[in-house]
Short mmCIF file of C-alpha atoms in Angstrom, two decimals:
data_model
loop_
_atom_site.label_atom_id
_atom_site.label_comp_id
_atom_site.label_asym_id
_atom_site.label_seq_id
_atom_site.Cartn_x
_atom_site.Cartn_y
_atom_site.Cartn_z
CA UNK A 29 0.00 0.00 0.00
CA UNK A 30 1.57 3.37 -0.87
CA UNK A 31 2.13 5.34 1.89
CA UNK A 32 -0.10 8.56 2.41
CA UNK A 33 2.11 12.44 2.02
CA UNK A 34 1.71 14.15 4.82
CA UNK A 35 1.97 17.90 5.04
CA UNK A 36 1.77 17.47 9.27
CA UNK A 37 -0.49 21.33 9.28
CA UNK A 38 -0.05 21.52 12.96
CA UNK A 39 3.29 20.50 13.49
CA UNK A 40 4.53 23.56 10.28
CA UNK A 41 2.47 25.74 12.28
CA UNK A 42 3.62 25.11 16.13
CA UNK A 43 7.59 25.01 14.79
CA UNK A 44 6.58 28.30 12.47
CA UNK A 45 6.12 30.73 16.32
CA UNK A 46 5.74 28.14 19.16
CA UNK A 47 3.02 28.40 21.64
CA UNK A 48 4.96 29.27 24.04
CA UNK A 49 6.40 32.65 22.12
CA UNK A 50 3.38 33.55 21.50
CA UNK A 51 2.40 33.36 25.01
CA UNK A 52 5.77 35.40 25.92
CA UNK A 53 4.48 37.88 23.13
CA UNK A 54 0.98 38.04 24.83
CA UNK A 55 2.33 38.84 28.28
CA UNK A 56 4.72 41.57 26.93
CA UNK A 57 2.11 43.74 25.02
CA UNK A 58 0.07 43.14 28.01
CA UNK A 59 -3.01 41.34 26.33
CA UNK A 60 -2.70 38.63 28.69
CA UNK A 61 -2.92 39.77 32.67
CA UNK A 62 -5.23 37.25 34.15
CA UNK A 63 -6.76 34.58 32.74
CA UNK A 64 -10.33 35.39 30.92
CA UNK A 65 -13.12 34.06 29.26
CA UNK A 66 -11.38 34.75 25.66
CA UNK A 67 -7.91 32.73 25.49
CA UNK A 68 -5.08 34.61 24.00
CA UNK A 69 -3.71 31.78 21.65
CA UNK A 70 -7.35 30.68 20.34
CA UNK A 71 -7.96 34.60 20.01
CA UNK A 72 -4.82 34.63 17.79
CA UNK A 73 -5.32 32.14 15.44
CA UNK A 74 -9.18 32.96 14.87
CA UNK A 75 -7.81 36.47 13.89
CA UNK A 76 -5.23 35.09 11.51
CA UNK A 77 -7.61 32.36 10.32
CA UNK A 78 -11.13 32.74 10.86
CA UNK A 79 -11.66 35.43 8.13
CA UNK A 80 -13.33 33.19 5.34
CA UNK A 81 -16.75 33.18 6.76
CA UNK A 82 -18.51 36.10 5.26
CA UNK A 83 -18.56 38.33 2.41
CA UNK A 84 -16.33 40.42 4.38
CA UNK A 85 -14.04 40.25 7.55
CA UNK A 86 -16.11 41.39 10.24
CA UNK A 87 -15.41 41.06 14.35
CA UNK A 88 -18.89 39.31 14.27
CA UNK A 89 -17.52 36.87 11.52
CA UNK A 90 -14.24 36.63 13.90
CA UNK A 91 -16.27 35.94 17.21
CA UNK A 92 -18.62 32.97 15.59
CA UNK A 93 -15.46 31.82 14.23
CA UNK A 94 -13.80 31.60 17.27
CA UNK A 95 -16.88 30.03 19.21
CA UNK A 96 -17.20 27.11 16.27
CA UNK A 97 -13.33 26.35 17.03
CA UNK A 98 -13.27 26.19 20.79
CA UNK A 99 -16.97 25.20 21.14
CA UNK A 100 -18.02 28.18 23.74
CA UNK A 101 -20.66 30.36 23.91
CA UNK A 102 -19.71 34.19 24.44
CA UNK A 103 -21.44 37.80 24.83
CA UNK A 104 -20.09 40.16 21.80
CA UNK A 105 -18.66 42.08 24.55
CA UNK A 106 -16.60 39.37 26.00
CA UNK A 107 -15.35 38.96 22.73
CA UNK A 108 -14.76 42.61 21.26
CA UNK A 109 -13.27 43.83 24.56
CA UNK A 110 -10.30 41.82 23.67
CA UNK A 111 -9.44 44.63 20.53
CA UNK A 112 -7.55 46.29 22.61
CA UNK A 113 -4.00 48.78 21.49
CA UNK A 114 -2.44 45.49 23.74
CA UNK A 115 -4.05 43.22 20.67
CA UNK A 116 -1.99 45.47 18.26
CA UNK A 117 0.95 45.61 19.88
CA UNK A 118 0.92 41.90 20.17
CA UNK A 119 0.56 41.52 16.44
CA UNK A 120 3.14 43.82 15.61
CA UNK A 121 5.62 41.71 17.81
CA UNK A 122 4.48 38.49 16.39
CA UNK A 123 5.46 39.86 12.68
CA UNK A 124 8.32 41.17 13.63
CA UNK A 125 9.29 37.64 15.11
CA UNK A 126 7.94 36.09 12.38
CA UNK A 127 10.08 38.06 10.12
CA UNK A 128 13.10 37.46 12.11
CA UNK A 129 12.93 33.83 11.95
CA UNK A 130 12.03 33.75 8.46
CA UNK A 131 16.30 33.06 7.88
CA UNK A 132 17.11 33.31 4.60
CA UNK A 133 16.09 30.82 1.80
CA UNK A 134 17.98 27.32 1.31
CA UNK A 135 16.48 27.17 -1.98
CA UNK A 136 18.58 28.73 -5.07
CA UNK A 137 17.94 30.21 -8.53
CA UNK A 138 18.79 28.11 -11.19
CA UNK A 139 18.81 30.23 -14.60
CA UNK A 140 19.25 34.22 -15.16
CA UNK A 141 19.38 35.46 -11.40
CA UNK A 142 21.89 32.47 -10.09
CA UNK A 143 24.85 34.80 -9.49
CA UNK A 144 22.57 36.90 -6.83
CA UNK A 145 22.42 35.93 -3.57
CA UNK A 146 18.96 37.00 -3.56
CA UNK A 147 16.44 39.06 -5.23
CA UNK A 148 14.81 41.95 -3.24
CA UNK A 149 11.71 43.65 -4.07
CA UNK A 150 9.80 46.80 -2.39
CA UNK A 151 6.84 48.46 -2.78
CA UNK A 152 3.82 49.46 -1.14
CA UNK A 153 -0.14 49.19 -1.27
CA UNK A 154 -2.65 51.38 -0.32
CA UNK A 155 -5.83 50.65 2.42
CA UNK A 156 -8.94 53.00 2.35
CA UNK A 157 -9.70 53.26 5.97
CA UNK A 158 -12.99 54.31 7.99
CA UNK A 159 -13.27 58.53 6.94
CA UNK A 160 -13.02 58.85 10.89
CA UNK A 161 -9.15 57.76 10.82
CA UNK A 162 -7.77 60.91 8.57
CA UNK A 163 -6.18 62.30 11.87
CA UNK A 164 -4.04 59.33 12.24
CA UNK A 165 -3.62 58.01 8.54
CA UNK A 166 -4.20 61.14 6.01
CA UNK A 167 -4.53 60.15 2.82
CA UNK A 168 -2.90 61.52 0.01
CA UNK A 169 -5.56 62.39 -2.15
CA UNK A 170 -8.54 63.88 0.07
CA UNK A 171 -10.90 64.66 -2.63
CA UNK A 172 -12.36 60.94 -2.79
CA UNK A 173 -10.31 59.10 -0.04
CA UNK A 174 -9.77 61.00 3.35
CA UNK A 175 -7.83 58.19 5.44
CA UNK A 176 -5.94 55.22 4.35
CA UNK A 177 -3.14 53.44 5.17
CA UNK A 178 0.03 52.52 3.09
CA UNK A 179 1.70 49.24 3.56
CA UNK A 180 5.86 49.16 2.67
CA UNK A 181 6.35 45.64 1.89
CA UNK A 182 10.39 44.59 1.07
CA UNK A 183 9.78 41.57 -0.44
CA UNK A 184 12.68 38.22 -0.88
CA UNK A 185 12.21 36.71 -4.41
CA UNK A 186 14.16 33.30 -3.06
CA UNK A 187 11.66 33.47 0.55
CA UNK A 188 8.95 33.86 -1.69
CA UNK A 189 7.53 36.27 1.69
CA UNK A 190 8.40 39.63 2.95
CA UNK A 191 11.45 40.31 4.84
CA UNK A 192 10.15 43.87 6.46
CA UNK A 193 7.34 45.24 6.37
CA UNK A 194 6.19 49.45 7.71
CA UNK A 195 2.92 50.66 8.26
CA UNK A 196 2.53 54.48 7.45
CA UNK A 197 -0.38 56.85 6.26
CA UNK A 198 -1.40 56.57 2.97
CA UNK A 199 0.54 60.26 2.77
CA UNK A 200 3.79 58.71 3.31
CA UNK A 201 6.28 58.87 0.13
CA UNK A 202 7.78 55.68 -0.59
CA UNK A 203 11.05 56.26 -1.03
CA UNK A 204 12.48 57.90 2.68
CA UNK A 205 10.99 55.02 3.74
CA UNK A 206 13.77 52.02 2.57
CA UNK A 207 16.90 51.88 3.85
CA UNK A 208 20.04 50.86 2.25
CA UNK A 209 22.83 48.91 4.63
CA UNK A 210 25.36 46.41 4.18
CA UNK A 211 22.61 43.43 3.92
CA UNK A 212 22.31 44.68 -0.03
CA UNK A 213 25.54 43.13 -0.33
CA UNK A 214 25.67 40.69 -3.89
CA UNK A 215 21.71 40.86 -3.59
CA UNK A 216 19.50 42.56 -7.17
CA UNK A 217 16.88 45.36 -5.72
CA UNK A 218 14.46 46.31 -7.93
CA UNK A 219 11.99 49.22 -7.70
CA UNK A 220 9.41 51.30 -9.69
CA UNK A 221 9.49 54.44 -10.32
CA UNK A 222 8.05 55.75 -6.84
CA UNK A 223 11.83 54.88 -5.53
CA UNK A 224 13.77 56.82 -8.07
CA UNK A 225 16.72 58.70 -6.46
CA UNK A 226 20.53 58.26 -7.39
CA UNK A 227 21.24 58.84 -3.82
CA UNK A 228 19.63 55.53 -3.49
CA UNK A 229 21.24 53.59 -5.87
CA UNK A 230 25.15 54.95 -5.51
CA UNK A 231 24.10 53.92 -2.22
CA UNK A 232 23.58 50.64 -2.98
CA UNK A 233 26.11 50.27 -5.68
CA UNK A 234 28.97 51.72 -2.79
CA UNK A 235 27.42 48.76 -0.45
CA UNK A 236 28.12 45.87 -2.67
CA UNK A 237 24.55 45.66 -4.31
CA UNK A 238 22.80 45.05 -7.78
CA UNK A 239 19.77 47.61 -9.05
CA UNK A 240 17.46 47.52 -11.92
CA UNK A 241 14.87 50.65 -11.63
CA UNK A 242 12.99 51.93 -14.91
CA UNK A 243 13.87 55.66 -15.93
CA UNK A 244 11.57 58.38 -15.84
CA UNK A 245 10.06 59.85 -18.17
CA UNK A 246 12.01 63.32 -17.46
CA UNK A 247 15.43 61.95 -16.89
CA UNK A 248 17.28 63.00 -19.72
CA UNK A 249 21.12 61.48 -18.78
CA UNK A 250 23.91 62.42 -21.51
CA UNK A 251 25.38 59.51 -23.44
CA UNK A 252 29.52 58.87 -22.79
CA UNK A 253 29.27 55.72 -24.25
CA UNK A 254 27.64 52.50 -26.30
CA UNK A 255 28.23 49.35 -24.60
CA UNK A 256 26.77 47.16 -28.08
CA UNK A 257 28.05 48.02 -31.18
CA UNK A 258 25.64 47.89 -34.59
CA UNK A 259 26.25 47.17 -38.04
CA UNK A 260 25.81 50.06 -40.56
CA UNK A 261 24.80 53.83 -40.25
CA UNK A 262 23.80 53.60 -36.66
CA UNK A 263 22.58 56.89 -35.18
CA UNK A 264 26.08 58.47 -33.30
CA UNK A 265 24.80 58.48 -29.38
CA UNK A 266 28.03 59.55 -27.68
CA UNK A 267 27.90 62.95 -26.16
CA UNK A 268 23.78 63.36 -26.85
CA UNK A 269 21.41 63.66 -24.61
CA UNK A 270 18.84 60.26 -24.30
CA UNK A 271 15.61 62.76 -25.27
CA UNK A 272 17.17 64.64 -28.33
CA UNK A 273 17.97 60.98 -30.22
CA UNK A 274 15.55 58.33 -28.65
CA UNK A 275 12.72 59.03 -30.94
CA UNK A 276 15.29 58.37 -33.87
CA UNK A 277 16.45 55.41 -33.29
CA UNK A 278 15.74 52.04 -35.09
CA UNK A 279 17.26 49.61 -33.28
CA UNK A 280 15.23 46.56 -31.03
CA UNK A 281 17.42 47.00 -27.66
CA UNK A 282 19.71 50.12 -26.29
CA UNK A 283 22.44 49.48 -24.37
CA UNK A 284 24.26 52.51 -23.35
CA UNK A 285 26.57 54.61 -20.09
CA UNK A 286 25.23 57.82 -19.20
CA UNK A 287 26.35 60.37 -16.69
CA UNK A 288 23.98 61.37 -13.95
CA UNK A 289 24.30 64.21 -11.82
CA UNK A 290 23.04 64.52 -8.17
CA UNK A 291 22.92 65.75 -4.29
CA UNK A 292 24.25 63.92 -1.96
CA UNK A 293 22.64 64.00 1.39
CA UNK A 294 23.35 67.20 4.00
CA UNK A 295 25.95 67.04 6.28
CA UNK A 296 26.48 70.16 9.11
CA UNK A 297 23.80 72.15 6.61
CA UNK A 298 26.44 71.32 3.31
CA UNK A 299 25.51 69.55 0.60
CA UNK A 300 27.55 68.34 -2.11
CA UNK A 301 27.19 67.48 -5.64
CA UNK A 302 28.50 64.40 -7.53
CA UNK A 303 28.48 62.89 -10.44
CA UNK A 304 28.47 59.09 -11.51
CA UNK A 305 27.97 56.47 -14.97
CA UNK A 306 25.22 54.30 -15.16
CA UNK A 307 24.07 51.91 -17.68
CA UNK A 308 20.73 53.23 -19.40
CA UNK A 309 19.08 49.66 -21.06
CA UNK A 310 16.15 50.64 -23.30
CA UNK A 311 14.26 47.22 -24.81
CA UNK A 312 11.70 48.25 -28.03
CA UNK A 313 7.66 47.65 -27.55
CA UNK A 314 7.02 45.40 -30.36
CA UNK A 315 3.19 46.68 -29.95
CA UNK A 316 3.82 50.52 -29.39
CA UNK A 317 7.11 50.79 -30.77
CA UNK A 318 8.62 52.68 -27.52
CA UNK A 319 11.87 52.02 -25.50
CA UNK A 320 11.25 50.25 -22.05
CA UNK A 321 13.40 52.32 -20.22
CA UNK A 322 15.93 50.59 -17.37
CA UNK A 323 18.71 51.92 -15.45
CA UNK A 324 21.38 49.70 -13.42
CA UNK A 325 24.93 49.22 -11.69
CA UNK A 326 24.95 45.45 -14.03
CA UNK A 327 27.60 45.49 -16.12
CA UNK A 328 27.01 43.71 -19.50
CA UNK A 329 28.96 40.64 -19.19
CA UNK A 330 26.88 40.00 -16.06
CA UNK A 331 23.34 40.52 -18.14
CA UNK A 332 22.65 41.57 -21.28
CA UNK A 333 20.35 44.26 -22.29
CA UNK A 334 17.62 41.88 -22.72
CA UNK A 335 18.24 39.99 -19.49
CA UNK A 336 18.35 43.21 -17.81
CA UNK A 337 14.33 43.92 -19.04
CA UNK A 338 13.40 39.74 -18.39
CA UNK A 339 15.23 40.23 -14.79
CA UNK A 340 12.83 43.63 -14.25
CA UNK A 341 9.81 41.38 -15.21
CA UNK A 342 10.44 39.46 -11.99
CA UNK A 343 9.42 42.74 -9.92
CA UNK A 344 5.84 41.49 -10.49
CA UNK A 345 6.06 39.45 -7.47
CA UNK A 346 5.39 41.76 -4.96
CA UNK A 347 2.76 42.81 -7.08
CA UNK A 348 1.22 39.49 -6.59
CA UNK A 349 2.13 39.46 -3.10
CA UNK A 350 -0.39 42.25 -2.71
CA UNK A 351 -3.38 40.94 -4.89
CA UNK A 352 -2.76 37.45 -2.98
CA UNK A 353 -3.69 39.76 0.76
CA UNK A 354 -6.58 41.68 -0.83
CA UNK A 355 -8.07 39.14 -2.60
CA UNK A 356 -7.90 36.29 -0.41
CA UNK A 357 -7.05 37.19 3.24
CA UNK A 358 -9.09 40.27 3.25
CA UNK A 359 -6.31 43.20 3.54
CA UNK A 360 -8.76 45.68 2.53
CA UNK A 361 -11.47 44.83 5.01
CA UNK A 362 -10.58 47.06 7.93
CA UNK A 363 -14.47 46.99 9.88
CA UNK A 364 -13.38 49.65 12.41
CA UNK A 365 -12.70 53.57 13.14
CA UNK A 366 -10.56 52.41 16.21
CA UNK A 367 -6.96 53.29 15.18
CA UNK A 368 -5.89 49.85 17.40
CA UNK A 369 -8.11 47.71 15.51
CA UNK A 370 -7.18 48.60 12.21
CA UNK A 371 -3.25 47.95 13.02
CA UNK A 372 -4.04 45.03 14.29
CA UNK A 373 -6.21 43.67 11.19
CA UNK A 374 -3.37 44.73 9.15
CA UNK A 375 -0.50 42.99 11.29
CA UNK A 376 -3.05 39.91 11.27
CA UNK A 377 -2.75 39.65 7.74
CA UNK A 378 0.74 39.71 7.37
CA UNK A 379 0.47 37.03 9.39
CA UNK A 380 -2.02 34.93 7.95
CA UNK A 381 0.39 35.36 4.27
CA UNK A 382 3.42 33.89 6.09
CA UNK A 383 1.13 31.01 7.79
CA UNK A 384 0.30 30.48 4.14
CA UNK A 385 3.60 30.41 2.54
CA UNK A 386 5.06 28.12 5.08
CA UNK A 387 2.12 25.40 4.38
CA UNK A 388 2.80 25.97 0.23
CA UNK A 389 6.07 25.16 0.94
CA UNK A 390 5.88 21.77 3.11
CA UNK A 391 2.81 21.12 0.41
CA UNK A 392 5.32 21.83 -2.56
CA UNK A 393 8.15 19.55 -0.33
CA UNK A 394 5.35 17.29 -0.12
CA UNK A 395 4.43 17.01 -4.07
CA UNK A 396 8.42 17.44 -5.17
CA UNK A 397 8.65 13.63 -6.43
CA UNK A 398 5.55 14.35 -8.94
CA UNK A 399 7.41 17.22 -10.11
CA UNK A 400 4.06 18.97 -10.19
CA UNK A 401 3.68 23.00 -10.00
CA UNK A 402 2.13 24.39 -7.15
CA UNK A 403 0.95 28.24 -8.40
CA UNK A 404 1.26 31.26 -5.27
CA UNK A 405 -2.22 32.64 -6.64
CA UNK A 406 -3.74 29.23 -7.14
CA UNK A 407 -2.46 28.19 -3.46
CA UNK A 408 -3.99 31.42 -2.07
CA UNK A 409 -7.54 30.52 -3.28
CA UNK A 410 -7.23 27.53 -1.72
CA UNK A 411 -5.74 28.19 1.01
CA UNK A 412 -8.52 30.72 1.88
CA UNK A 413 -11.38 28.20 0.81
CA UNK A 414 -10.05 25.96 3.99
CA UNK A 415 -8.84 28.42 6.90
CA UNK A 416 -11.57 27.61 8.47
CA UNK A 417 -10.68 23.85 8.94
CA UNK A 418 -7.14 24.59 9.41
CA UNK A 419 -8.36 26.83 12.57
CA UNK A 420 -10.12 23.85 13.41
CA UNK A 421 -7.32 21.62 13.85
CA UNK A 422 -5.38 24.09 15.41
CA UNK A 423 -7.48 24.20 18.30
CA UNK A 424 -9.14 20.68 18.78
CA UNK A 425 -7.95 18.46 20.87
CA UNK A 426 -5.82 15.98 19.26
CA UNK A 427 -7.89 12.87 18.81
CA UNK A 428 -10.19 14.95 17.02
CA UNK A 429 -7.60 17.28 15.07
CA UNK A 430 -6.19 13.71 13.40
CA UNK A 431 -8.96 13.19 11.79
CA UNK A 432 -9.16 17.11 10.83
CA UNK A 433 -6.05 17.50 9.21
CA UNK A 434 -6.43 13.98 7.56
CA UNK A 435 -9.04 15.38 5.23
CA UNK A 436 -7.84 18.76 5.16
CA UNK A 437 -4.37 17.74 4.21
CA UNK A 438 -5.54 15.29 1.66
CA UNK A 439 -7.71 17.95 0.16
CA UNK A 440 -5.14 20.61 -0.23
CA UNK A 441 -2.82 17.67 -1.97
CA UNK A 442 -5.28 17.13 -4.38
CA UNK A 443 -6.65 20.72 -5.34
CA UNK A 444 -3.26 22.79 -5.02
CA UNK A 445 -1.82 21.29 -8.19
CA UNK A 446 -2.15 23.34 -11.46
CA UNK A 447 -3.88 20.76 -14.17
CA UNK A 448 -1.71 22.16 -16.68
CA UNK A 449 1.49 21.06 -17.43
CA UNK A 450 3.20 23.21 -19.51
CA UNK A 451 2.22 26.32 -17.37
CA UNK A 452 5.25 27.70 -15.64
CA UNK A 453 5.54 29.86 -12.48
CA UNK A 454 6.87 33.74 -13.17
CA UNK A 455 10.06 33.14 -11.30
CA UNK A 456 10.73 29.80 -13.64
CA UNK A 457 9.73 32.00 -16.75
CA UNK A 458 12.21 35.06 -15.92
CA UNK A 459 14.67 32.06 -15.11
CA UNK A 460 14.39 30.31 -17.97
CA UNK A 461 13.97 32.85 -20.72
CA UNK A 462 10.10 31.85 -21.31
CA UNK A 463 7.66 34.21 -23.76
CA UNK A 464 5.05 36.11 -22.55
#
């Protein structure tokens, strides 16, 4: 008889934050001071878990969640009383734990990206919040949305999960808000065009780092040299600006040095200017005929111009990241004006996405022999569809959570699999040089 896979939910889960962390978590935010009718751990994992019931996350959805579980009756009071600014607290200690023990990933690129020691990714999403909240999250744009929140997300490609994460007001530019250290060391960052600044990327480049950013549209960098050569009567670039000879050129992919100008930071109330090459990669729209625009620290023999626009493509992860929390674990159903409540929705679902990735991995570790692929967005429907039963398991007791994560783990076996064959992840497709 062959023998059945196990994915062992509760086991992933307990090893992921033990109970007893948690409980050390609980009594340092001071949610727990004396024992009381709603237990901290089962009040935990209903937040992180019970949020499927419903059209939309509600704290009535979370309370008949958390009775189902644990099988007890309660008042909404008893239950609501517990969203306390202790409740937040506690979930912003649990992510940052969470995010400290997330080490970095054994796994290892195999194609394009396998001279990085990791791919890093950072953006941010916004969260309309309750009109109430503009005091303590200001939007950015009043005339429709008066409060929201913005979420900074830096995001490991390899982890396939965040590695820090910043909650701000939706008012909050993006770029003061990433910092550049020695940890960018032989790692790729990537960015859009809301982290533009040279200061950043000399930064990075004078730490050891990688950068691929697309240009905007009003950087116009002169030209000090071609780094392909072309056959006939190119169009001379050297010592024009990009703008004056971009809309002139015929060629499918640019590949040039420029010299960029900028500020460095103040120092004592002086600041200085500098000066510094970068390599400007410009890839031709087949459909529009425009340049994709790209600047970098790569040097050519490292990727080629074309590389250089695949490697970009891989950015799209985060973006997925973010669809994967408001689509399926209810990011953007925030069912409160309390300041306290809303962070600690928001922490809960950062929590709930790494609780996820760590079961698509043992399921994935599970499946390897079957080579079969295991799709982030398809794993996030699914994983939603049985939260429920995974909270289930989590807080049975254990003759009756056997039999829970029997069928549960059985089921997501089954339905996590993508039925076709051919279709490749994004990762594997910016890997392996796969069309669009």
């Amino acid at each position: 008889m062959a023998r059945r896979q196990s994915i062992g939910i509760r086991r992933e889960l307990t090893s992921l934050i033990p109970t007893r962390q948690l409980n050390f978590l609980a009594q340092l935010s001071g949610l727990v001071r004396r024992r009381r009718k709603v237990e901290a751990m089962a009040l935990f994992w209903t937040v992180v878990l019970g949020f499927s019931g419903g059209r939309a996350r509600s704290l009535a959805g979370l309370r008949r969640a958390y009775q189902k579980s644990t099988g007890t009756t309660l008042v909404p009071s008893a239950f609501y009383d517990r969203f306390t600014k202790s409740l937040a607290a506690f979930f912003r200690f649990v992510v940052e734990e969470l995010l400290e023990r997330m080490q970095e990933s054994e796994a290892k690129f195999s194609g394009l990206l396998r001279s990085f020691r990791d791919v890093v990714v950072t953006d941010s999403t916004l969260v309309k919040l309750h009109d109430l909240l503009e005091g303590r999250f200001p939007a950015c744009r009043t005339n429709h949305t008066r409060a929201a929140a913005k979420l900074h997300v830096v995001m490991s490609v390899k982890g396939q999960g965040p590695r820090s994460v910043k909650l701000t007001s939706g008012r909050q530019h993006d770029g003061p808000v990433f910092r550049v250290g020695r940890w960018v060391r032989d790692r790729l960052l990537m960015f859009d065009l809301g982290y533009f600044r040279y200061q950043l990327f000399d930064c990075i480049d004078r730490n050891g780092g990688f950068f691929i950013s697309r240009l905007k549209e009003n950087a116009n960098p002169e030209i000090t040299a071609t780094l392909r050569q072309w056959r006939g009567r190119s169009v001379p670039l050297v010592g024009e600006r990009l703008r004056d000879v971009i809309e002139r050129l015929q060629r499918d992919t640019l590949d040039v040095e420029v010299e960029i100008t900028f500020r460095h930071r103040a120092y004592a109330g002086a600041q200085s200017g500098a000066r510094r090459s970068l390599r400007l990669v410009g890839v031709k729209n087949d459909d529009t005929g425009r340049y994709h625009l790209y600047v970098t620290n790569l040097p050519p023999e490292r990727l080629t111009a074309e590389q250089v626009a695949r490697a970009y493509a891989g950015r799209w992860q985060i973006e997925l990241l973010f669809k994967e929390m408001k689509s399926h674990y209810r990011l953007a159903d925030l069912p409160s004006r309390k300041p306290h409540i809303v962070e600690a929705l928001l922490y809960a679902t950062l929590v709930t996405l790494v609780v996820s990735r760590r079961l698509l991995r043992a399921v994935r570790q599970a499946l390897r022999r079957q080579k079969r692929v295991v799709p982030e967005g398809r794993w996030a429907a699914l994983f939603a569809t049985v939260s429920s039963a995974i909270l289930d398991l989590l807080l049975a007791p254990a003759r009756l959570a056997r039999g829970l994560a029997r069928w549960t783990e059985a089921m997501l076996l089954h339905e996590a699999v993508d039925p076709n064959l051919s279709r490749q992840m994004l990762l594997a497709r910016v890997e392996n040089g796969a069309t669009w």
